[in-house]
């Protein structure tokens, strides 16, 4: 028994040592494995750190670029705002230079805004509409009827002669004078009065259709005008035709050539009355003058200008066909205190 014990103890000790060696080997392998994992984790962490750092730097650069762009836009905006006054002046000049300003009727500024001016304004309205307008209208209608009777008798009963032409010419001039008198017109003439002469044509600025009446009450003219419908067209057809007036129609494209031929023939061959042309082609508000159309200057004739300037102290004589009819325009003139104008005959 005693001899067998040491042997067993040695076996147990060998087994225990072998087990310890195996455990130590396993621990070493585990430590190596953990070391590898740690290295891999270190590598991954380094990569993640580098990626995060790169992303932060990239975002910082983007933010810096955006900030610079915003600063640049703000700077540009400040520069634009700094020149806004110049832009405003430029835009104002463009608007002021607009062609449409030639056709805008000036608004009347009210002056009856207080207690002591209002009664005077009311008295003026009553006098103009209830006293002057009826008297003027009756005077105009009576003479117009008388004119129609005398002119009709002359056209149908008198033979063609120099006396007939002079008589009708005088009737026309008197009728134009009555029209102007119905507005209490005050027309001041400057320069020599026109006389009929072949190879000569007169041109004038155009404010209203009453321009023809204002000029013809001084010296009767034949004129070039647009053909109108209604009662005005009847006057053109049965009265103005006999004085050699030439009409045109804006709606006919080929009418311009025919009108030019008729005008040229009248100027050189049939100038019984001086021919008046309004080369602006439309009514302008008498504050400006638009470019003249070239037709009046291609007739191989001497061009004599006439300047007609209305004073707006009592009424604005400009007629805008877009805003009122011609009948209402005449009513406006007849209900004013007076129509004042200066007429310059230039050589």
CSV table of N, CA and C in Angstrom, one decimal, residues 33 60 87 95 97-98 130 134 136 223 283 340:
chain,number,residue,atom,x,y,z
A,33,UNK,N,-6.4,36.0,-29.6
A,33,UNK,CA,-7.6,36.3,-30.3
A,33,UNK,C,-8.1,37.6,-29.9
A,60,UNK,N,-18.0,71.8,-43.1
A,60,UNK,CA,-17.5,73.1,-42.7
A,60,UNK,C,-17.2,73.9,-44.0
A,87,UNK,N,-31.9,104.1,-60.7
A,87,UNK,CA,-32.9,103.3,-61.5
A,87,UNK,C,-34.2,104.0,-61.5
A,95,UNK,N,-40.8,106.5,-68.5
A,95,UNK,CA,-42.3,106.7,-68.5
A,95,UNK,C,-42.7,108.1,-69.0
A,97,UNK,N,-41.1,109.7,-71.1
A,97,UNK,CA,-40.9,109.8,-72.6
A,97,UNK,C,-41.8,108.9,-73.3
A,98,UNK,N,-42.8,108.4,-72.7
A,98,UNK,CA,-43.7,107.5,-73.4
A,98,UNK,C,-44.6,108.2,-74.4
A,130,UNK,N,-77.3,127.0,-67.3
A,130,UNK,CA,-78.7,127.4,-67.4
A,130,UNK,C,-78.9,128.7,-68.2
A,134,UNK,N,-78.0,127.5,-73.1
A,134,UNK,CA,-79.3,127.6,-73.9
A,134,UNK,C,-79.2,128.7,-74.9
A,136,UNK,N,-76.5,130.0,-76.4
A,136,UNK,CA,-75.5,129.6,-77.4
A,136,UNK,C,-76.2,128.5,-78.3
A,223,UNK,N,-59.9,120.6,-96.8
A,223,UNK,CA,-59.0,119.8,-95.9
A,223,UNK,C,-59.1,118.4,-96.2
A,283,UNK,N,-55.6,113.2,-83.1
A,283,UNK,CA,-55.7,114.4,-82.2
A,283,UNK,C,-54.7,114.2,-81.1
A,340,UNK,N,-60.1,129.9,-75.7
A,340,UNK,CA,-59.0,130.9,-76.1
A,340,UNK,C,-57.9,130.2,-76.8
